[in-house]
Short mmCIF file of C-alpha atoms and ligand atoms in Angstrom, two decimals:
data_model
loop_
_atom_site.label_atom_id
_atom_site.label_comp_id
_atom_site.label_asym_id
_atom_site.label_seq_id
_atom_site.Cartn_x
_atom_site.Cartn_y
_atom_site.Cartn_z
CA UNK A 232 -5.48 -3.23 35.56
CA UNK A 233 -2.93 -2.10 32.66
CA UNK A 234 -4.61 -2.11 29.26
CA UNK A 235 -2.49 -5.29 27.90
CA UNK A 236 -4.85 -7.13 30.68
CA UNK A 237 -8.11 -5.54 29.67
CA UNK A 238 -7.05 -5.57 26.59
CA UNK A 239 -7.95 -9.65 26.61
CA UNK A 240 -11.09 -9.50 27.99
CA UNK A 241 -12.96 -8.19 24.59
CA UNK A 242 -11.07 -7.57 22.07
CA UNK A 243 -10.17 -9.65 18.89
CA UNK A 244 -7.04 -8.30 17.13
CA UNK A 245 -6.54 -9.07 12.92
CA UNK A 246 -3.27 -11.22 11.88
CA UNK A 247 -2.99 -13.00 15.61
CA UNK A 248 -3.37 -15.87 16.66
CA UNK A 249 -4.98 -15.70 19.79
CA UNK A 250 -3.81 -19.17 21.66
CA UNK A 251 -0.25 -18.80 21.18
CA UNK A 252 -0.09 -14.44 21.06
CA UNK A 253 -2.35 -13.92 23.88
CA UNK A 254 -0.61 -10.47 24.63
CA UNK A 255 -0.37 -6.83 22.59
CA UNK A 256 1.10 -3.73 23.47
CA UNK A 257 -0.44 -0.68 24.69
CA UNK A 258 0.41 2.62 22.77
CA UNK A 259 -0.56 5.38 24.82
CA UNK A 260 0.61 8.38 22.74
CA UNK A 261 2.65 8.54 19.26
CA UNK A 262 4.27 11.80 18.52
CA UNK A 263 6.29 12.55 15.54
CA UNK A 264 8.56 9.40 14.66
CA UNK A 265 8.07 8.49 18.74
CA UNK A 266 5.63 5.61 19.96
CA UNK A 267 5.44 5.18 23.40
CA UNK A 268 3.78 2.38 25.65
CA UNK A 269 1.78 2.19 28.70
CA UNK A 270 4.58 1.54 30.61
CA UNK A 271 6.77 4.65 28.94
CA UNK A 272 8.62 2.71 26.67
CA UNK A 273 9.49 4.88 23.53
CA UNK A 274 9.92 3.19 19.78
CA UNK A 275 10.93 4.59 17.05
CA UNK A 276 7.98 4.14 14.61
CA UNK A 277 10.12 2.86 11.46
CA UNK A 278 8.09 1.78 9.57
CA UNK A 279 5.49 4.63 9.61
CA UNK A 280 2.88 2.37 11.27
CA UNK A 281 2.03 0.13 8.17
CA UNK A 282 3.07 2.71 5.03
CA UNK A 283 0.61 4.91 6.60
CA UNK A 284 2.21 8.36 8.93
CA UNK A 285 4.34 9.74 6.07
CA UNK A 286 4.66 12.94 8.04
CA UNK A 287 5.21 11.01 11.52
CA UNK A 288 2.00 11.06 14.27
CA UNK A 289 0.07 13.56 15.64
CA UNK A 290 1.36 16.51 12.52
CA UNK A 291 0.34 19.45 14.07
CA UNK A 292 -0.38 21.10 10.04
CA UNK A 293 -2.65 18.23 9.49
CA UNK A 294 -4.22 18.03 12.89
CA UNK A 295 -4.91 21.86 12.69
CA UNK A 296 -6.24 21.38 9.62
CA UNK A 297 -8.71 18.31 10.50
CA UNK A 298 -9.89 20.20 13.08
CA UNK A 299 -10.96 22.89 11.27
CA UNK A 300 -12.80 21.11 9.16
CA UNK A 301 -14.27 19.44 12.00
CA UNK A 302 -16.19 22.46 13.36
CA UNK A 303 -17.36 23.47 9.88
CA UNK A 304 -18.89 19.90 8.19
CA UNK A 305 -18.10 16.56 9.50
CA UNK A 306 -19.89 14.14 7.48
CA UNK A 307 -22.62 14.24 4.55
CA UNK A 308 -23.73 11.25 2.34
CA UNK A 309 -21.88 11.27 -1.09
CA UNK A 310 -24.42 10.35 -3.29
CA UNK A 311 -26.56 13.42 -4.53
CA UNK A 312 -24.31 15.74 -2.14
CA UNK A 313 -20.64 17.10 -2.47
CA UNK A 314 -19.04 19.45 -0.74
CA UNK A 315 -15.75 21.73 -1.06
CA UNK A 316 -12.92 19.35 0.80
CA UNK A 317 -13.83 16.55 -1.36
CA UNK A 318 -14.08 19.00 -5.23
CA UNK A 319 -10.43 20.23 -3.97
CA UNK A 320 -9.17 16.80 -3.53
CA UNK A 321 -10.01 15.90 -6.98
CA UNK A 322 -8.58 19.36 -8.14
CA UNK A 323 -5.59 18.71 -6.23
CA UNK A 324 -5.12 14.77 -6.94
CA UNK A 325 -5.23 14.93 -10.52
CA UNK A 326 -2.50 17.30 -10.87
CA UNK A 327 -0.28 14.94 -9.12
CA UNK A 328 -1.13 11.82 -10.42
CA UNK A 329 -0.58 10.27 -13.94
CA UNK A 330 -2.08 12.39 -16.54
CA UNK A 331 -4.01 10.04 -17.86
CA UNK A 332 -6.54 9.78 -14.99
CA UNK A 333 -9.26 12.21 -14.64
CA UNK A 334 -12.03 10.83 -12.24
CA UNK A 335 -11.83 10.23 -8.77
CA UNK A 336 -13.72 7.49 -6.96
CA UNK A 337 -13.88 7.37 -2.94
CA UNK A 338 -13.39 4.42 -1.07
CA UNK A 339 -12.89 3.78 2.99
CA UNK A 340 -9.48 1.54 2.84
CA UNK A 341 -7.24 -0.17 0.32
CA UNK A 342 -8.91 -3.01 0.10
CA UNK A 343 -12.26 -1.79 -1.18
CA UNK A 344 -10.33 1.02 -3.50
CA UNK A 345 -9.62 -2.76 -4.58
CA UNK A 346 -12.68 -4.20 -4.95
CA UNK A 347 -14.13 -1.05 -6.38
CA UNK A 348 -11.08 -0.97 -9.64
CA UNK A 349 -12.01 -4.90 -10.10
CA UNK A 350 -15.49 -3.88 -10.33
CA UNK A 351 -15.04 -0.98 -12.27
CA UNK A 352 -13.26 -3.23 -14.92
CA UNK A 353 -15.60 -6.03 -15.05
CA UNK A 354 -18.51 -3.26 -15.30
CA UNK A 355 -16.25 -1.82 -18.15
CA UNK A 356 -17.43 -4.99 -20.48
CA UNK A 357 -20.59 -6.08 -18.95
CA UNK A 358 -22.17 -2.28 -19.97
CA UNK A 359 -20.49 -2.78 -23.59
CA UNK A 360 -22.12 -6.22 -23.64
CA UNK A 361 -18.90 -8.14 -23.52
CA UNK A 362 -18.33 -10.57 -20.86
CA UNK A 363 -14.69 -10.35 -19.56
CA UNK A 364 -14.66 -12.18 -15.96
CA UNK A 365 -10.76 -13.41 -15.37
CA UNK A 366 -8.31 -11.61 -13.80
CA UNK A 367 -4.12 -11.82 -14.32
CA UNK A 368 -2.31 -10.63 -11.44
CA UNK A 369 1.57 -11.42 -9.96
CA UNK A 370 2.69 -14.09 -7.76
CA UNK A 371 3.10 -13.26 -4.28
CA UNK A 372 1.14 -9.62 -4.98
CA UNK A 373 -0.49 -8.38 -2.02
CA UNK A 374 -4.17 -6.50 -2.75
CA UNK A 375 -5.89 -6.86 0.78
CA UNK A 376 -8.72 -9.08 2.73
CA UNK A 377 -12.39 -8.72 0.97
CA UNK A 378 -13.34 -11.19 -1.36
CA UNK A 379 -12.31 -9.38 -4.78
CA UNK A 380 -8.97 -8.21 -3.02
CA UNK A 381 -8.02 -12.03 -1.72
CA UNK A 382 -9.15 -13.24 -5.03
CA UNK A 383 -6.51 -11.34 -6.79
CA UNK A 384 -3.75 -11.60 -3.88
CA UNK A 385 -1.12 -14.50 -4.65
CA UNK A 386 -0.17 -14.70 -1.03
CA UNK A 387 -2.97 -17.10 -0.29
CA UNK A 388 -1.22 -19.14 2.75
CA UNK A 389 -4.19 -17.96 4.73
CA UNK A 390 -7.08 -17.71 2.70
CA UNK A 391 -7.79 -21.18 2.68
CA UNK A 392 -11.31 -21.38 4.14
CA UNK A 393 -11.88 -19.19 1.59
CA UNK A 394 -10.85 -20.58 -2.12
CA UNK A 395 -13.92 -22.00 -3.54
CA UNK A 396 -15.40 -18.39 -3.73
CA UNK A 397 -12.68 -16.66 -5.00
CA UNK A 398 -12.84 -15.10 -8.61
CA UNK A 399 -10.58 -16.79 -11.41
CA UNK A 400 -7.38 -15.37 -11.62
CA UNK A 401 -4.31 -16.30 -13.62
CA UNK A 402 -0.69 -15.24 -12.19
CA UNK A 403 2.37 -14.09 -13.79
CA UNK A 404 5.98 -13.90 -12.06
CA UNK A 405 6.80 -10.53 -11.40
CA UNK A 406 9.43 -8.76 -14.37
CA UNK A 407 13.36 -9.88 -12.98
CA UNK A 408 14.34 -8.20 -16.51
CA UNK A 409 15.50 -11.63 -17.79
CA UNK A 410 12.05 -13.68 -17.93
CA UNK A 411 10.63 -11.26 -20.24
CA UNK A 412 9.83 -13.32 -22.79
CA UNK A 413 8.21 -15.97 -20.54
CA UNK A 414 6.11 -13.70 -19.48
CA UNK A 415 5.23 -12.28 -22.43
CA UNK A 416 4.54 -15.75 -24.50
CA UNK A 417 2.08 -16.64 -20.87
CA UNK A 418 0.25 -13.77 -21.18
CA UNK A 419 -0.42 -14.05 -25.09
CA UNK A 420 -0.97 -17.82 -24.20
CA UNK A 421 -3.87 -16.38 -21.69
CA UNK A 422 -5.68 -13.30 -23.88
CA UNK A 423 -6.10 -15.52 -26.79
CA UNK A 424 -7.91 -18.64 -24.97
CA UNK A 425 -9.49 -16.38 -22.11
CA UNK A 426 -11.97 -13.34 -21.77
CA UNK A 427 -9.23 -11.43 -19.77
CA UNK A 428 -10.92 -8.01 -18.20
CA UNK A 429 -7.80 -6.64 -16.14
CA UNK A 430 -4.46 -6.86 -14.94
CA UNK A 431 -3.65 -5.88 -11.37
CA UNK A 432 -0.62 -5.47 -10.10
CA UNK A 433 1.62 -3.37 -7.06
CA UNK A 434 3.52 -1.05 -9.36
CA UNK A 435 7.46 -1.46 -8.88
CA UNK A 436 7.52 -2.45 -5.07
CA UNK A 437 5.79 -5.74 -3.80
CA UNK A 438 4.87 -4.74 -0.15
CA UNK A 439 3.42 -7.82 1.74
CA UNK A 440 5.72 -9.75 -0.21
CA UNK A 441 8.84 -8.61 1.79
CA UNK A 442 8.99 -4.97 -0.10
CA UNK A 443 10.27 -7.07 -3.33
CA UNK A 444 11.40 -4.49 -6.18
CA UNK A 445 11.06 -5.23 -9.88
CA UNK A 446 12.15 -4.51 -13.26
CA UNK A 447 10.54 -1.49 -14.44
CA UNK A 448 11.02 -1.93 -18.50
CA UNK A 449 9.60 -5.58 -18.00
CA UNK A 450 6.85 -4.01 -16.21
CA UNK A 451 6.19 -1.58 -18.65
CA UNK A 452 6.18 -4.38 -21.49
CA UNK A 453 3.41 -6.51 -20.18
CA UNK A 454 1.50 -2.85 -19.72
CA UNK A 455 2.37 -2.31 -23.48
CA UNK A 456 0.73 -6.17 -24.08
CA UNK A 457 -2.26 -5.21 -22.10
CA UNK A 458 -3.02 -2.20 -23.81
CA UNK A 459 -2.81 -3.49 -26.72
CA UNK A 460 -4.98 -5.90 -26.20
CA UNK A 461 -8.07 -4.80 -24.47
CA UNK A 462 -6.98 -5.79 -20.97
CA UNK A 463 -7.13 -3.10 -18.26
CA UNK A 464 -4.73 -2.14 -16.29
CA UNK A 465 -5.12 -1.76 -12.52
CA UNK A 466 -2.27 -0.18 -10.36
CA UNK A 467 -2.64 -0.57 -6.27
CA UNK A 468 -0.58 2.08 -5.48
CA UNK A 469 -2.19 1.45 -1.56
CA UNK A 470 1.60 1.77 -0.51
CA UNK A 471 4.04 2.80 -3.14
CA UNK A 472 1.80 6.11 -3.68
CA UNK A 473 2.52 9.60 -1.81
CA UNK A 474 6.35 9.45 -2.18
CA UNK A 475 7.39 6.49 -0.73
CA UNK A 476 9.62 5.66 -4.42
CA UNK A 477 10.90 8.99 -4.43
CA UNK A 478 8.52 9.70 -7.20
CA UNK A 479 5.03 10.76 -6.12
CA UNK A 480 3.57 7.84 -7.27
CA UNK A 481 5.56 4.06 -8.52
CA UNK A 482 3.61 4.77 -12.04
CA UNK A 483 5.56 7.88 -12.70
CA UNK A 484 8.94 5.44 -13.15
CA UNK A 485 7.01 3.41 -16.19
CA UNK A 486 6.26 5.39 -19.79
CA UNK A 487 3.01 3.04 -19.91
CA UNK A 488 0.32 4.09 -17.13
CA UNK A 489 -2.31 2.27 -15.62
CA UNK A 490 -5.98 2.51 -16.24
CA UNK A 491 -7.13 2.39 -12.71
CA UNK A 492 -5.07 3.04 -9.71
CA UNK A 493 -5.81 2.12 -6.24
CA UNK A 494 -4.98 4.51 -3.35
CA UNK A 495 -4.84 4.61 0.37
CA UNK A 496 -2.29 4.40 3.56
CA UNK A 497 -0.49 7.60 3.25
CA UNK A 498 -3.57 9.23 1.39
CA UNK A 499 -4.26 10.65 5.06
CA UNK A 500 -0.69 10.30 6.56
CA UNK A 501 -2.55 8.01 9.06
CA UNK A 502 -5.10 9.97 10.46
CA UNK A 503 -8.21 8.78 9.07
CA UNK A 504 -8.89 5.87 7.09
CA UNK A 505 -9.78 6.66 3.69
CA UNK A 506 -9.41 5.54 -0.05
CA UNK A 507 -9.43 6.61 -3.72
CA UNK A 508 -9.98 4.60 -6.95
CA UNK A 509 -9.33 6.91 -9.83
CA UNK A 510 -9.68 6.31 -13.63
CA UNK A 511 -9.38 7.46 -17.27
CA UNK A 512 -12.32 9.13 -18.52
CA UNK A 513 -12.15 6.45 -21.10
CA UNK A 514 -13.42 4.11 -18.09
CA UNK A 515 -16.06 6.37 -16.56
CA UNK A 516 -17.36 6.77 -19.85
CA UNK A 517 -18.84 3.63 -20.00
CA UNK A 518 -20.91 3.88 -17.51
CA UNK A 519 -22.57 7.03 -18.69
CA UNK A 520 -25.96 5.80 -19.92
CA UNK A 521 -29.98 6.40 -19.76
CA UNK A 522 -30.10 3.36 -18.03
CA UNK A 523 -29.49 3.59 -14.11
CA UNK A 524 -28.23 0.11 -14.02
CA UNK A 525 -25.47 1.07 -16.46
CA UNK A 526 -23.95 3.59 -13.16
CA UNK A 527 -21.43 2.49 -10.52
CA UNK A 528 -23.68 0.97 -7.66
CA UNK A 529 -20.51 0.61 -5.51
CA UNK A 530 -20.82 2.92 -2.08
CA UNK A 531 -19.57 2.81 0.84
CA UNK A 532 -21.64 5.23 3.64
CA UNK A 533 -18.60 7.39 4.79
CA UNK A 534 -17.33 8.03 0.94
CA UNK A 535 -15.65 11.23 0.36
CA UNK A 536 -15.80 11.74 4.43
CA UNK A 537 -15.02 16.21 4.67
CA UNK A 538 -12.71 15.25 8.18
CA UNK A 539 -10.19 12.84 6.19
CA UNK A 540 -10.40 14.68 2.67
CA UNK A 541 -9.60 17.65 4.72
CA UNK A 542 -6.32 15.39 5.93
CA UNK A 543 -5.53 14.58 2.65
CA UNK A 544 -5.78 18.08 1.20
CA UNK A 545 -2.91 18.65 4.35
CA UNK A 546 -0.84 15.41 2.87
CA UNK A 547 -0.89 17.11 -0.66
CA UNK A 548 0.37 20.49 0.62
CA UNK A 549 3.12 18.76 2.53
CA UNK A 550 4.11 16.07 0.40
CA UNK A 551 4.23 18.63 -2.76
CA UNK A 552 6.47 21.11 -0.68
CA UNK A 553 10.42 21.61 -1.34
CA UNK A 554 11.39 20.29 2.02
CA UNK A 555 9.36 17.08 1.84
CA UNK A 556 11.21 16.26 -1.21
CA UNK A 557 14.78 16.99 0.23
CA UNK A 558 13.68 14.73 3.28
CA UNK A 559 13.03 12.20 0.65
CA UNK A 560 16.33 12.37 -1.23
CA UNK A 561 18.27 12.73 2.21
CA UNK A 562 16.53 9.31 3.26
CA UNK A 563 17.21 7.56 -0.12
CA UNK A 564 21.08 8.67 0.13
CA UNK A 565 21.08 7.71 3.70
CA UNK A 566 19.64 3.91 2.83
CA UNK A 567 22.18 3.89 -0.01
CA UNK A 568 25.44 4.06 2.60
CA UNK A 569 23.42 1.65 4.79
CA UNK A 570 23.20 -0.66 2.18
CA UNK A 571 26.55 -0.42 0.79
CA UNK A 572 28.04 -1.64 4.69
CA UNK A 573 25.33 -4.12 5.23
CA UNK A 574 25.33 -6.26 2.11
CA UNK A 575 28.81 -7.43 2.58
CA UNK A 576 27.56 -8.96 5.76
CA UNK A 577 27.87 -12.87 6.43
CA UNK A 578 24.24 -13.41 7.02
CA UNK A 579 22.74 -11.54 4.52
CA UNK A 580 22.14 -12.35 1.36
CA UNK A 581 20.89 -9.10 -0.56
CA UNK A 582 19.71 -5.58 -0.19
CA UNK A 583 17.53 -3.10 -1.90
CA UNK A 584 16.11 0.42 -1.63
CA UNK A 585 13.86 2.62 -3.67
CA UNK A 586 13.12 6.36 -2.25
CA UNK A 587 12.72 5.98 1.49
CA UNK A 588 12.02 1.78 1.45
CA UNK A 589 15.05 -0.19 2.44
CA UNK A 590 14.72 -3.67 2.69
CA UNK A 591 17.44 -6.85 3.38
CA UNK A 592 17.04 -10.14 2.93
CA UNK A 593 18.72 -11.98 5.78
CA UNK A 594 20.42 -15.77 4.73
CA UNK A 595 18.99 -17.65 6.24
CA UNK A 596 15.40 -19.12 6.24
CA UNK A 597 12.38 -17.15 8.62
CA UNK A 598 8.96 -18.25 8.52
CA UNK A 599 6.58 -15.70 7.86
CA UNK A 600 5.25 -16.48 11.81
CA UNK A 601 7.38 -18.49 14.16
CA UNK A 602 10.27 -18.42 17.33
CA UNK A 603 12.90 -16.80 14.77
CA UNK A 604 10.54 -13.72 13.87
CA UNK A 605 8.96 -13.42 17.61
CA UNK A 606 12.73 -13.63 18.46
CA UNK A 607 13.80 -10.85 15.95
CA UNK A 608 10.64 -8.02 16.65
CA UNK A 609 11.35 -8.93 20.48
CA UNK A 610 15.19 -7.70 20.13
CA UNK A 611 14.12 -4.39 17.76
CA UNK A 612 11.29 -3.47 20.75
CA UNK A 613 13.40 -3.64 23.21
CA UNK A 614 15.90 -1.52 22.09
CA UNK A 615 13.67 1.18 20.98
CA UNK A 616 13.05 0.79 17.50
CA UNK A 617 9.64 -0.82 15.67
CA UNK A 618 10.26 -3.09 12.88
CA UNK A 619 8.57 -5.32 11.31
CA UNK A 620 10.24 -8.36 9.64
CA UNK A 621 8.23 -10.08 6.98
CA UNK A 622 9.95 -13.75 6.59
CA UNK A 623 13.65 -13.78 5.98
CA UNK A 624 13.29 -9.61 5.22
CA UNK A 625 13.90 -7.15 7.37
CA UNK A 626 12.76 -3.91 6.01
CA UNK A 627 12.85 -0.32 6.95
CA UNK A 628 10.08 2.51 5.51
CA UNK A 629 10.02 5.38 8.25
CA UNK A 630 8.06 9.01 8.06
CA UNK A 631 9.48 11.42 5.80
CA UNK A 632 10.29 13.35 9.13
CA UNK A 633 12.54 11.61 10.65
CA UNK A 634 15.62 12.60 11.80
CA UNK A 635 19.45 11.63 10.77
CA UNK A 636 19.88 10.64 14.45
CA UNK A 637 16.65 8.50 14.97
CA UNK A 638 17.50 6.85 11.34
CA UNK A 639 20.95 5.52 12.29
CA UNK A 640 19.76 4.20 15.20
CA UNK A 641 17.37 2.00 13.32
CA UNK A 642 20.61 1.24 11.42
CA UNK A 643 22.45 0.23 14.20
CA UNK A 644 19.86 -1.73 15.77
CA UNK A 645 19.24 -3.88 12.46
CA UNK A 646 23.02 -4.40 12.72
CA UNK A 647 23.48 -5.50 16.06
CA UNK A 648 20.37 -8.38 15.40
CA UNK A 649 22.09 -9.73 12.84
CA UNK A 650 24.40 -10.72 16.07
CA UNK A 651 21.49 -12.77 17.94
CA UNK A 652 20.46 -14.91 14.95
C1 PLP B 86 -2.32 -2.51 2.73
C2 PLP B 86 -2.54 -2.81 1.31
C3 PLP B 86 -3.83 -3.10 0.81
C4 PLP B 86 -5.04 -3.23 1.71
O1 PLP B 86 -5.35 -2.05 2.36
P1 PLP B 86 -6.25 -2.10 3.69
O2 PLP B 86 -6.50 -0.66 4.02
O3 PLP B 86 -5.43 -2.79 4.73
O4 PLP B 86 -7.49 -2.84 3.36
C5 PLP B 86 -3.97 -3.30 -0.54
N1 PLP B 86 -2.92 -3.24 -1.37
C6 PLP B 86 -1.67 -2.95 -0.94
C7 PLP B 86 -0.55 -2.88 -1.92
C8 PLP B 86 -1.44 -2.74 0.42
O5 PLP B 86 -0.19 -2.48 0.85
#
């Protein structure tokens, strides 16, 4: 029996329903940008399997490296232990990431480096006796599936069983750089009648929302306003971090930087899950105390796992190297022609790219799950390329790696579906 069958026997796969999607596809072996199927079907993974294999599948450098560390440690609780992969990770993280942030906080996947930054605010106040309990994220942000995560997450189509336990959270739009002082008066409006305790927010690039880009001096006003008004600031860079701007992280485009950012996806190039909150000092100060209940009681039991530190240690190496960043720039120049022959097309109505994301917004409408979409990933599969269209967008955000030919194949095939529609 071929695994699609057996496949349906056991298994219950996230984002599906079931009924009407009986049927997924079996990937037997991904190498480089290359996925191929059960039945020997190659793809052309572009859209790094969900923002995660920066440096396409199966790296050899990072695979060496993981196994290394295999044979030496492979896993040791966190709390009242450390060890050397996850000391050089810290070393190594902080002099990439915005230099305000100084501690770093393990997690197992974006949405509980989530959780843990929402907790880590709210903790902020209740250890300085102030109670700060609301929230202010954007509309349509995307911040993942635990409770904390959905609660902040403004694309709630699907968490409806769910509402009534959600915590309070007040939403912004996101900066267009002409509704800044809408914004602005809204969130006054909300810090003077609430006890706001953080703003989240996906730093530049809205992922889940169809890879929507946005103003980055608007942005960097409403960080201004939070700052200066005892609100902290929360960036989930879960997708935009490790390069995928052309910066190494969406915070280094905006003079004002977060308090708390959220990382994971590319953290291990997608070869073990793993996740980082890290903070000012200024936050893990207050929870430095006599009294144990003043600490961070927030663990998860594979924190700060040696195997995928060890795999992000690799990431670092790579993704700090000089050829990394030329692959970068050679993407970002590539989507930059593409964009400049697509956007004149009759059925599309915009485009936009930031480092190596690309994304078009076709014009026409496209439910988010429906006949047009099936119809759409059905014509990119079978001509060799994986996309992923999120509504009316079509977007592209492939491995660092991949190659001039493979890329304008994914070009061509986006072209030629605008043909079937
Ligand atoms: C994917 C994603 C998350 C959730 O991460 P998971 O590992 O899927 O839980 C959170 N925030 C952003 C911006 C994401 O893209």
């Amino acid at each position: 029996m071929s695994l699609k069958e057996r496949d349906k026997k056991h298994l219950w796969h996230p984002l599906k329903q079931h009924q009407t999607h009986p049927e997924s596809l079996a990937i037997v072996k991904a190498k480089g940008c290359t996925l191929t199927d059960e039945d020997g079907n190659e793809y052309i993974d572009a859209i790094s399997s969900w923002y995660t294999c920066i440096f396409g599948h199966c790296n050899d450098y990072i695979v060496n490296k993981v196994s290394q560390q295999m044979r030496q440690l492979d896993q040791i609780m966190f709390s009242d232990f450390t060890h050397e992969p996850a000391v050089k990770l810290s070393e190594e993280l902080i002099k990439i990431l915005p230099q305000n942030q100084n501690r770093i906080f393990f997690n197992d996947n974006g949405s509980t480096a989530v959780e843990a930054g929402i907790k880590m605010a709210l903790q902020y106040y209740y250890n300085r006796g102030q109670k700060r309990s609301i929230f202010i994220a954007f509309k349509n942000g995307f911040h993942g599936d635990t409770f904390g995560a959905m609660s902040v997450s403004g694309l709630s189509v699907y968490n409806g069983p769910f509402e009534e336990f959600l915590i309070d959270v007040k939403r912004i739009p996101v900066p267009d750089g002409n509704n800044h002082e809408f914004i602005l008066n809204q969130l006054k409006e909300y810090s003077s009648n609430l006890d706001i305790a953080g703003f989240i927010y996906e730093p530049l690039v809205q992922g889940a929302a169809g890879m929507k880009i946005h103003n980055t001096e608007g942005l960097n006003e409403i960080l201004k306003f939070c700052k200066s008004n005892h609100i902290l600031t929360i960036a989930d860079e879960v997708m935009t971090g490790f390069g995928k701007t052309g910066q190494y992280f969406a915070s280094d485009y905006i003079e004002t930087k977060p308090d708390i950012i959220c990382l994971s996806k590319a953290l291990t190039a997608g070869l073990l899950p793993m996740a980082i909150t890290s903070c000012t000092e200024d936050i893990y100060d207050a929870f430095l105390s006599n009294e144990m209940a003043k600490g961070f009681f927030h663990c998860h039991t594979y924190s700060a796992n040696p195997i995928a530190c060890s795999a992000s240690l690799a990431v670092i190496e790579l993704l700090t190297s000089e050829e990394t960043q030329q692959n970068i720039n050679r993407i970002s120049e590539s989507h930059q022609q593409f964009s400049e022959r697509i956007k004149t097309h009759p059925k599309v109505k915009s485009t936009r790219h930031i480092g190596v994301i690309f994304a078009l917004d076709l014009d026409i409408e496209v439910p988010r799950y429906g006949d047009l979409r099936d119809k759409l990933l059905k014509f990119f599969m079978s001509n060799g390329v994986f996309l992923r269209p999120l509504g009316n967008t079509i977007y592209i955000q492939p491995p660092y790696i991949i190659s001039d030919q493979q890329l304008n194949k994914v070009y061509a095939i986006i072209e030629n579906s605008l043909e079937i529609l």
